[in-house]
PDB file of C-alpha atoms and ligand atoms in Angstrom:
ATOM      1  CA  MET K   1      83.678  68.105  47.143  1.00 75.00           C
ATOM      2  CA  ALA K   2      86.131  68.242  44.322  1.00 92.00           C
ATOM      3  CA  ILE K   3      88.506  66.054  42.410  1.00 97.00           C
ATOM      4  CA  LEU K   4      92.018  67.419  42.883  1.00 97.00           C
ATOM      5  CA  LYS K   5      94.934  67.341  40.479  1.00 98.00           C
ATOM      6  CA  ILE K   6      97.567  64.801  41.485  1.00 98.00           C
ATOM      7  CA  LEU K   7     101.208  65.841  41.131  1.00 98.00           C
ATOM      8  CA  LYS K   8     103.476  63.393  39.340  1.00 98.00           C
ATOM      9  CA  PHE K   9     106.925  62.056  40.215  1.00 97.00           C
ATOM     10  CA  GLY K  10     109.506  64.668  39.341  1.00 97.00           C
ATOM     11  CA  ASP K  11     107.442  67.501  40.832  1.00 98.00           C
ATOM     12  CA  PRO K  12     109.620  69.031  43.582  1.00 98.00           C
ATOM     13  CA  THR K  13     106.590  69.453  45.877  1.00 98.00           C
ATOM     14  CA  LEU K  14     106.541  65.670  46.374  1.00 98.00           C
ATOM     15  CA  ARG K  15     110.018  65.899  47.954  1.00 98.00           C
ATOM     16  CA  LYS K  16     109.025  68.489  50.560  1.00 98.00           C
ATOM     17  CA  VAL K  17     108.368  67.731  54.217  1.00 98.00           C
ATOM     18  CA  CYS K  18     104.772  68.504  55.188  1.00 98.00           C
ATOM     19  CA  ARG K  19     103.943  70.669  58.210  1.00 98.00           C
ATOM     20  CA  PRO K  20     101.811  69.379  61.070  1.00 98.00           C
ATOM     21  CA  VAL K  21      98.170  70.416  61.304  1.00 98.00           C
ATOM     22  CA  THR K  22      97.723  72.544  64.438  1.00 97.00           C
ATOM     23  CA  GLU K  23      93.997  73.182  64.130  1.00 97.00           C
ATOM     24  CA  ILE K  24      91.310  71.166  62.376  1.00 98.00           C
ATOM     25  CA  THR K  25      89.597  73.865  60.368  1.00 98.00           C
ATOM     26  CA  PRO K  26      86.824  73.462  57.769  1.00 97.00           C
ATOM     27  CA  ARG K  27      89.598  73.772  55.224  1.00 97.00           C
ATOM     28  CA  ILE K  28      91.228  70.613  56.601  1.00 98.00           C
ATOM     29  CA  THR K  29      87.981  68.621  56.689  1.00 98.00           C
ATOM     30  CA  MET K  30      87.213  69.740  53.134  1.00 98.00           C
ATOM     31  CA  LEU K  31      90.704  68.655  52.142  1.00 98.00           C
ATOM     32  CA  LEU K  32      90.013  65.203  53.629  1.00 98.00           C
ATOM     33  CA  ASP K  33      86.738  64.960  51.680  1.00 98.00           C
ATOM     34  CA  ASP K  34      88.376  66.040  48.433  1.00 98.00           C
ATOM     35  CA  MET K  35      91.333  63.701  48.945  1.00 98.00           C
ATOM     36  CA  THR K  36      89.033  60.708  49.478  1.00 98.00           C
ATOM     37  CA  ASP K  37      87.086  61.579  46.320  1.00 98.00           C
ATOM     38  CA  THR K  38      90.313  62.023  44.389  1.00 98.00           C
ATOM     39  CA  MET K  39      91.733  58.733  45.663  1.00 98.00           C
ATOM     40  CA  ARG K  40      88.542  56.858  44.732  1.00 97.00           C
ATOM     41  CA  VAL K  41      88.108  58.334  41.272  1.00 97.00           C
ATOM     42  CA  ASN K  42      91.702  57.331  40.518  1.00 96.00           C
ATOM     43  CA  GLU K  43      91.180  53.843  42.042  1.00 95.00           C
ATOM     44  CA  GLY K  44      94.000  54.300  44.526  1.00 96.00           C
ATOM     45  CA  CYS K  45      94.151  52.959  48.051  1.00 96.00           C
ATOM     46  CA  GLY K  46      95.888  55.945  49.592  1.00 98.00           C
ATOM     47  CA  LEU K  47      96.660  59.598  49.014  1.00 98.00           C
ATOM     48  CA  ALA K  48      98.801  62.140  50.853  1.00 98.00           C
ATOM     49  CA  ALA K  49      98.184  65.884  50.885  1.00 98.00           C
ATOM     50  CA  SER K  50     101.529  66.662  49.266  1.00 98.00           C
ATOM     51  CA  GLN K  51     100.326  64.728  46.199  1.00 98.00           C
ATOM     52  CA  VAL K  52      97.630  67.350  45.705  1.00 98.00           C
ATOM     53  CA  GLY K  53     100.030  70.207  46.419  1.00 98.00           C
ATOM     54  CA  VAL K  54      99.108  70.796  50.060  1.00 98.00           C
ATOM     55  CA  LEU K  55     102.139  70.569  52.366  1.00 98.00           C
ATOM     56  CA  ARG K  56     100.234  69.442  55.460  1.00 98.00           C
ATOM     57  CA  ARG K  57     100.480  66.152  57.360  1.00 98.00           C
ATOM     58  CA  VAL K  58      97.189  64.728  56.106  1.00 98.00           C
ATOM     59  CA  ALA K  59      96.596  61.371  54.388  1.00 98.00           C
ATOM     60  CA  VAL K  60      93.706  59.084  53.496  1.00 98.00           C
ATOM     61  CA  ILE K  61      93.836  55.311  53.111  1.00 98.00           C
ATOM     62  CA  GLU K  62      91.198  52.897  51.765  1.00 98.00           C
ATOM     63  CA  VAL K  63      92.606  49.407  51.442  1.00 97.00           C
ATOM     64  CA  GLU K  64      89.271  47.721  52.112  1.00 95.00           C
ATOM     65  CA  ASP K  65      86.341  49.173  50.134  1.00 94.00           C
ATOM     66  CA  GLY K  66      84.263  51.499  52.301  1.00 94.00           C
ATOM     67  CA  VAL K  67      86.776  51.656  55.162  1.00 97.00           C
ATOM     68  CA  VAL K  68      88.515  55.016  54.863  1.00 98.00           C
ATOM     69  CA  TYR K  69      91.129  56.069  57.392  1.00 98.00           C
ATOM     70  CA  GLU K  70      91.490  59.845  57.513  1.00 98.00           C
ATOM     71  CA  MET K  71      94.789  60.583  59.185  1.00 98.00           C
ATOM     72  CA  ILE K  72      95.906  63.949  60.487  1.00 98.00           C
ATOM     73  CA  ASN K  73      99.503  64.116  61.757  1.00 98.00           C
ATOM     74  CA  PRO K  74     100.041  60.326  61.491  1.00 98.00           C
ATOM     75  CA  LYS K  75     103.100  58.907  63.199  1.00 98.00           C
ATOM     76  CA  ILE K  76     104.287  55.309  63.060  1.00 98.00           C
ATOM     77  CA  ILE K  77     105.047  54.300  66.641  1.00 98.00           C
ATOM     78  CA  ALA K  78     105.859  50.607  66.129  1.00 98.00           C
ATOM     79  CA  ALA K  79     106.953  48.392  63.264  1.00 98.00           C
ATOM     80  CA  GLU K  80     107.868  44.729  63.098  1.00 98.00           C
ATOM     81  CA  GLY K  81     108.563  41.998  60.604  1.00 98.00           C
ATOM     82  CA  HIS K  82     109.360  42.352  56.946  1.00 97.00           C
ATOM     83  CA  GLN K  83     107.481  42.026  53.677  1.00 97.00           C
ATOM     84  CA  GLU K  84     108.301  42.458  50.034  1.00 96.00           C
ATOM     85  CA  ASP K  85     105.377  43.101  47.706  1.00 95.00           C
ATOM     86  CA  VAL K  86     104.116  45.231  44.832  1.00 94.00           C
ATOM     87  CA  GLU K  87     103.631  48.913  45.486  1.00 95.00           C
ATOM     88  CA  GLY K  88     102.651  51.813  43.276  1.00 95.00           C
ATOM     89  CA  CYS K  89     101.621  55.432  43.624  1.00 97.00           C
ATOM     90  CA  LEU K  90      98.942  57.632  42.073  1.00 98.00           C
ATOM     91  CA  SER K  91     101.775  60.085  41.377  1.00 98.00           C
ATOM     92  CA  ASN K  92     103.477  57.464  39.196  1.00 96.00           C
ATOM     93  CA  PRO K  93     100.644  55.987  37.109  1.00 94.00           C
ATOM     94  CA  GLY K  94     101.256  52.787  35.195  1.00 90.00           C
ATOM     95  CA  GLU K  95     104.392  51.934  37.159  1.00 92.00           C
ATOM     96  CA  SER K  96     104.985  49.851  40.255  1.00 93.00           C
ATOM     97  CA  GLY K  97     107.775  48.162  42.096  1.00 95.00           C
ATOM     98  CA  ILE K  98     108.579  45.539  44.678  1.00 96.00           C
ATOM     99  CA  THR K  99     109.317  47.325  47.941  1.00 96.00           C
ATOM    100  CA  SER K 100     110.683  46.365  51.321  1.00 96.00           C
ATOM    101  CA  ARG K 101     108.356  47.285  54.224  1.00 97.00           C
ATOM    102  CA  PRO K 102     107.595  46.134  57.763  1.00 98.00           C
ATOM    103  CA  GLU K 103     104.903  43.412  57.919  1.00 98.00           C
ATOM    104  CA  ARG K 104     103.030  45.148  60.719  1.00 98.00           C
ATOM    105  CA  VAL K 105     102.944  48.764  61.842  1.00 98.00           C
ATOM    106  CA  THR K 106     101.097  50.763  64.446  1.00 98.00           C
ATOM    107  CA  VAL K 107     100.255  54.367  63.646  1.00 98.00           C
ATOM    108  CA  GLU K 108      98.914  57.125  65.863  1.00 98.00           C
ATOM    109  CA  TYR K 109      96.946  59.938  64.278  1.00 98.00           C
ATOM    110  CA  THR K 110      94.255  62.514  64.908  1.00 98.00           C
ATOM    111  CA  ASP K 111      90.902  62.089  63.186  1.00 98.00           C
ATOM    112  CA  ARG K 112      88.721  64.887  61.797  1.00 98.00           C
ATOM    113  CA  ASN K 113      86.979  65.234  65.169  1.00 98.00           C
ATOM    114  CA  GLY K 114      90.264  65.849  66.952  1.00 97.00           C
ATOM    115  CA  GLU K 115      90.293  62.402  68.555  1.00 98.00           C
ATOM    116  CA  MET K 116      93.592  60.559  68.925  1.00 98.00           C
ATOM    117  CA  CYS K 117      93.430  57.172  67.209  1.00 98.00           C
ATOM    118  CA  THR K 118      95.713  54.158  67.094  1.00 98.00           C
ATOM    119  CA  LEU K 119      95.638  51.697  64.208  1.00 98.00           C
ATOM    120  CA  THR K 120      97.646  48.533  63.699  1.00 98.00           C
ATOM    121  CA  GLY K 121      97.819  47.199  60.160  1.00 97.00           C
ATOM    122  CA  GLU K 122      99.400  44.163  58.543  1.00 98.00           C
ATOM    123  CA  GLY K 123     100.211  43.311  54.962  1.00 97.00           C
ATOM    124  CA  LEU K 124      98.682  45.713  52.444  1.00 97.00           C
ATOM    125  CA  LEU K 125      97.403  48.076  55.143  1.00 98.00           C
ATOM    126  CA  ALA K 126     100.873  48.238  56.709  1.00 98.00           C
ATOM    127  CA  ARG K 127     102.362  49.036  53.323  1.00 98.00           C
ATOM    128  CA  ALA K 128      99.779  51.754  52.722  1.00 98.00           C
ATOM    129  CA  ILE K 129     100.433  53.329  56.132  1.00 98.00           C
ATOM    130  CA  CYS K 130     104.190  53.361  55.504  1.00 98.00           C
ATOM    131  CA  HIS K 131     103.723  54.673  51.965  1.00 98.00           C
ATOM    132  CA  GLU K 132     101.500  57.591  52.992  1.00 98.00           C
ATOM    133  CA  CYS K 133     103.581  58.503  56.056  1.00 98.00           C
ATOM    134  CA  ASP K 134     106.657  58.526  53.815  1.00 98.00           C
ATOM    135  CA  HIS K 135     104.933  60.964  51.445  1.00 98.00           C
ATOM    136  CA  LEU K 136     104.520  63.411  54.328  1.00 98.00           C
ATOM    137  CA  ASP K 137     108.308  63.374  54.755  1.00 98.00           C
ATOM    138  CA  GLY K 138     108.960  63.806  51.045  1.00 98.00           C
ATOM    139  CA  LYS K 139     109.836  60.147  50.520  1.00 98.00           C
ATOM    140  CA  LEU K 140     108.549  58.009  47.665  1.00 98.00           C
ATOM    141  CA  TYR K 141     108.157  54.257  47.241  1.00 97.00           C
ATOM    142  CA  ILE K 142     110.973  54.228  44.697  1.00 96.00           C
ATOM    143  CA  ASP K 143     113.265  55.092  47.630  1.00 96.00           C
ATOM    144  CA  VAL K 144     112.560  51.650  49.153  1.00 94.00           C
ATOM    145  CA  GLN K 145     112.076  49.820  45.879  1.00 95.00           C
ATOM    146  CA  ILE K 146     113.989  46.587  45.390  1.00 94.00           C
ATOM    147  CA  ARG K 147     113.123  46.335  41.720  1.00 92.00           C
ATOM    148  CA  PRO K 148     110.531  47.836  39.364  1.00 91.00           C
ATOM    149  CA  VAL K 149     107.663  45.830  37.881  1.00 90.00           C
ATOM    150  CA  LYS K 150     105.208  46.823  35.176  1.00 71.00           C
ATOM    151  CA  ASP K 151     101.529  46.589  35.968  1.00 60.00           C
ATOM    152  CA  LYS K 152      98.496  48.756  36.675  1.00 56.00           C
ATOM    153  CA  LYS K 153      98.417  48.511  40.440  1.00 52.00           C
ATOM    154  CA  LYS K 154      98.158  51.879  42.143  1.00 51.00           C
ATOM    155  CA  ARG K 155      98.615  53.140  45.641  1.00 52.00           C
TER     156      ARG K 155
HETATM  157 NI1   NI H 201     101.934  57.472  46.767  1.00 58.70          NI
END
Protein backbone atom coordinates (compact mmCIF):
# COMPACT_ATOMS: atom_id res chain seq x y z
CA MET A 1 0.00 0.00 0.00
CA ALA A 2 1.06 3.54 -0.59
CA ILE A 3 0.02 7.06 0.17
CA LEU A 4 -0.67 8.83 -3.12
CA LYS A 5 -0.20 12.48 -4.00
CA ILE A 6 -3.49 14.35 -4.21
CA LEU A 7 -3.89 16.84 -7.05
CA LYS A 8 -5.15 20.29 -6.09
CA PHE A 9 -7.86 22.49 -7.59
CA GLY A 10 -6.50 24.15 -10.70
CA ASP A 11 -4.86 20.94 -11.95
CA PRO A 12 -6.46 20.23 -15.35
CA THR A 13 -6.59 16.48 -14.61
CA LEU A 14 -9.40 17.16 -12.11
CA ARG A 15 -11.55 18.48 -14.98
CA LYS A 16 -11.20 15.35 -17.12
CA VAL A 17 -13.87 12.69 -17.50
CA CYS A 18 -12.70 9.32 -16.18
CA ARG A 19 -12.96 6.15 -18.27
CA PRO A 20 -14.92 3.13 -17.09
CA VAL A 21 -13.07 0.15 -15.65
CA THR A 22 -13.57 -2.82 -18.00
CA GLU A 23 -11.60 -5.40 -16.04
CA ILE A 24 -10.79 -5.56 -12.34
CA THR A 25 -7.07 -6.18 -12.45
CA PRO A 26 -4.62 -6.29 -9.52
CA ARG A 27 -3.74 -2.76 -10.53
CA ILE A 28 -7.32 -1.66 -9.82
CA THR A 29 -7.51 -3.44 -6.45
CA MET A 30 -4.15 -1.93 -5.48
CA LEU A 31 -5.48 1.46 -6.52
CA LEU A 32 -8.49 0.95 -4.21
CA ASP A 33 -6.17 0.01 -1.32
CA ASP A 34 -3.92 3.00 -1.91
CA MET A 35 -6.87 5.37 -2.28
CA THR A 36 -8.35 4.24 1.04
CA ASP A 37 -4.99 4.72 2.77
CA THR A 38 -4.60 8.13 1.16
CA MET A 39 -8.12 9.19 2.13
CA ARG A 40 -7.58 8.09 5.75
CA VAL A 41 -4.17 9.66 6.23
CA ASN A 42 -5.64 12.95 4.99
CA GLU A 43 -8.76 12.54 7.20
CA GLY A 44 -11.12 12.74 4.25
CA CYS A 45 -14.38 10.89 3.82
CA GLY A 46 -14.06 10.27 0.11
CA LEU A 47 -11.55 10.18 -2.72
CA ALA A 48 -11.86 9.76 -6.48
CA ALA A 49 -9.19 8.28 -8.73
CA SER A 50 -8.83 11.47 -10.75
CA GLN A 51 -7.65 13.19 -7.55
CA VAL A 52 -4.61 10.91 -7.55
CA GLY A 53 -4.07 11.33 -11.29
CA VAL A 54 -5.75 8.12 -12.44
CA LEU A 55 -8.52 8.78 -14.98
CA ARG A 56 -10.61 5.71 -14.14
CA ARG A 57 -14.12 5.54 -12.67
CA VAL A 58 -13.04 4.46 -9.19
CA ALA A 59 -13.90 6.10 -5.86
CA VAL A 60 -13.77 5.30 -2.15
CA ILE A 61 -16.05 6.68 0.55
CA GLU A 62 -15.79 6.39 4.35
CA VAL A 63 -18.39 8.55 6.04
CA GLU A 64 -18.73 6.24 9.04
CA ASP A 65 -15.41 5.10 10.54
CA GLY A 66 -14.55 1.58 9.41
CA VAL A 67 -17.24 1.40 6.72
CA VAL A 68 -15.47 1.89 3.40
CA TYR A 69 -17.39 1.76 0.14
CA GLU A 70 -15.11 0.89 -2.77
CA MET A 71 -16.92 1.89 -5.92
CA ILE A 72 -15.97 0.88 -9.44
CA ASN A 73 -18.00 2.51 -12.23
CA PRO A 74 -20.52 4.11 -9.81
CA LYS A 75 -23.69 5.51 -11.32
CA ILE A 76 -26.40 7.42 -9.48
CA ILE A 77 -29.70 5.87 -10.53
CA ALA A 78 -32.09 7.79 -8.26
CA ALA A 79 -32.06 11.05 -6.35
CA GLU A 80 -34.69 12.81 -4.29
CA GLY A 81 -35.10 15.69 -1.91
CA HIS A 82 -32.75 18.57 -1.33
CA GLN A 83 -30.12 19.50 1.24
CA GLU A 84 -27.74 22.36 1.74
CA ASP A 85 -24.72 21.68 3.93
CA VAL A 86 -20.96 22.11 4.26
CA GLU A 87 -18.79 20.32 1.74
CA GLY A 88 -15.07 20.30 1.11
CA CYS A 89 -12.54 18.35 -0.91
CA LEU A 90 -9.10 16.90 -0.24
CA SER A 91 -8.05 18.66 -3.46
CA ASN A 92 -8.96 22.01 -1.89
CA PRO A 93 -7.53 21.82 1.65
CA GLY A 94 -8.60 24.39 4.20
CA GLU A 95 -11.59 25.52 2.16
CA SER A 96 -15.22 24.46 2.13
CA GLY A 97 -18.56 25.66 0.94
CA ILE A 98 -22.28 25.24 1.35
CA THR A 99 -23.52 23.11 -1.54
CA SER A 100 -26.88 22.10 -2.92
CA ARG A 101 -27.34 18.31 -3.18
CA PRO A 102 -30.15 15.76 -3.18
CA GLU A 103 -31.07 14.52 0.33
CA ARG A 104 -31.09 10.88 -0.74
CA VAL A 105 -29.42 9.09 -3.63
CA THR A 106 -29.15 5.53 -4.83
CA VAL A 107 -25.94 4.47 -6.54
CA GLU A 108 -25.10 1.31 -8.45
CA TYR A 109 -21.49 0.21 -8.63
CA THR A 110 -19.23 -2.79 -9.01
CA ASP A 111 -17.16 -3.88 -6.02
CA ARG A 112 -13.61 -5.26 -6.14
CA ASN A 113 -14.97 -8.80 -6.52
CA GLY A 114 -16.93 -7.85 -9.62
CA GLU A 115 -20.27 -7.94 -7.80
CA MET A 116 -22.92 -5.37 -8.68
CA CYS A 117 -23.97 -3.42 -5.59
CA THR A 118 -26.70 -0.92 -4.84
CA LEU A 119 -26.40 1.61 -2.03
CA THR A 120 -28.87 4.22 -0.87
CA GLY A 121 -27.48 7.05 1.23
CA GLU A 122 -28.99 10.05 2.97
CA GLY A 123 -27.49 13.22 4.36
CA LEU A 124 -23.69 13.15 4.52
CA LEU A 125 -23.45 9.83 2.68
CA ALA A 126 -25.63 11.17 -0.13
CA ARG A 127 -23.42 14.23 -0.39
CA ALA A 128 -20.29 12.07 -0.48
CA ILE A 129 -21.74 9.84 -3.22
CA CYS A 130 -22.67 12.88 -5.33
CA HIS A 131 -19.30 14.52 -4.69
CA GLU A 132 -17.25 11.49 -5.73
CA CYS A 133 -19.42 10.67 -8.75
CA ASP A 134 -19.05 14.29 -9.86
CA HIS A 135 -15.25 13.98 -9.65
CA LEU A 136 -15.39 11.12 -12.15
CA ASP A 137 -17.07 13.49 -14.61
CA GLY A 138 -14.58 16.28 -13.98
CA LYS A 139 -16.96 18.24 -11.76
CA LEU A 140 -16.02 19.82 -8.44
CA TYR A 141 -18.07 20.86 -5.42
CA ILE A 142 -17.44 24.51 -6.22
CA ASP A 143 -19.63 23.94 -9.30
CA VAL A 144 -22.65 23.39 -7.00
CA GLN A 145 -21.52 25.72 -4.24
CA ILE A 146 -24.02 28.27 -2.98
CA ARG A 147 -21.45 30.15 -0.95
CA PRO A 148 -17.97 29.48 0.45
CA VAL A 149 -17.27 29.01 4.16
CA LYS A 150 -13.95 28.81 5.95
CA ASP A 151 -13.29 25.78 8.09
CA LYS A 152 -11.23 22.59 8.19
CA LYS A 153 -13.84 20.12 7.05
CA LYS A 154 -12.65 17.89 4.24
CA ARG A 155 -14.29 15.55 1.82
NI1 LIG B 1 -13.38 15.94 -3.67
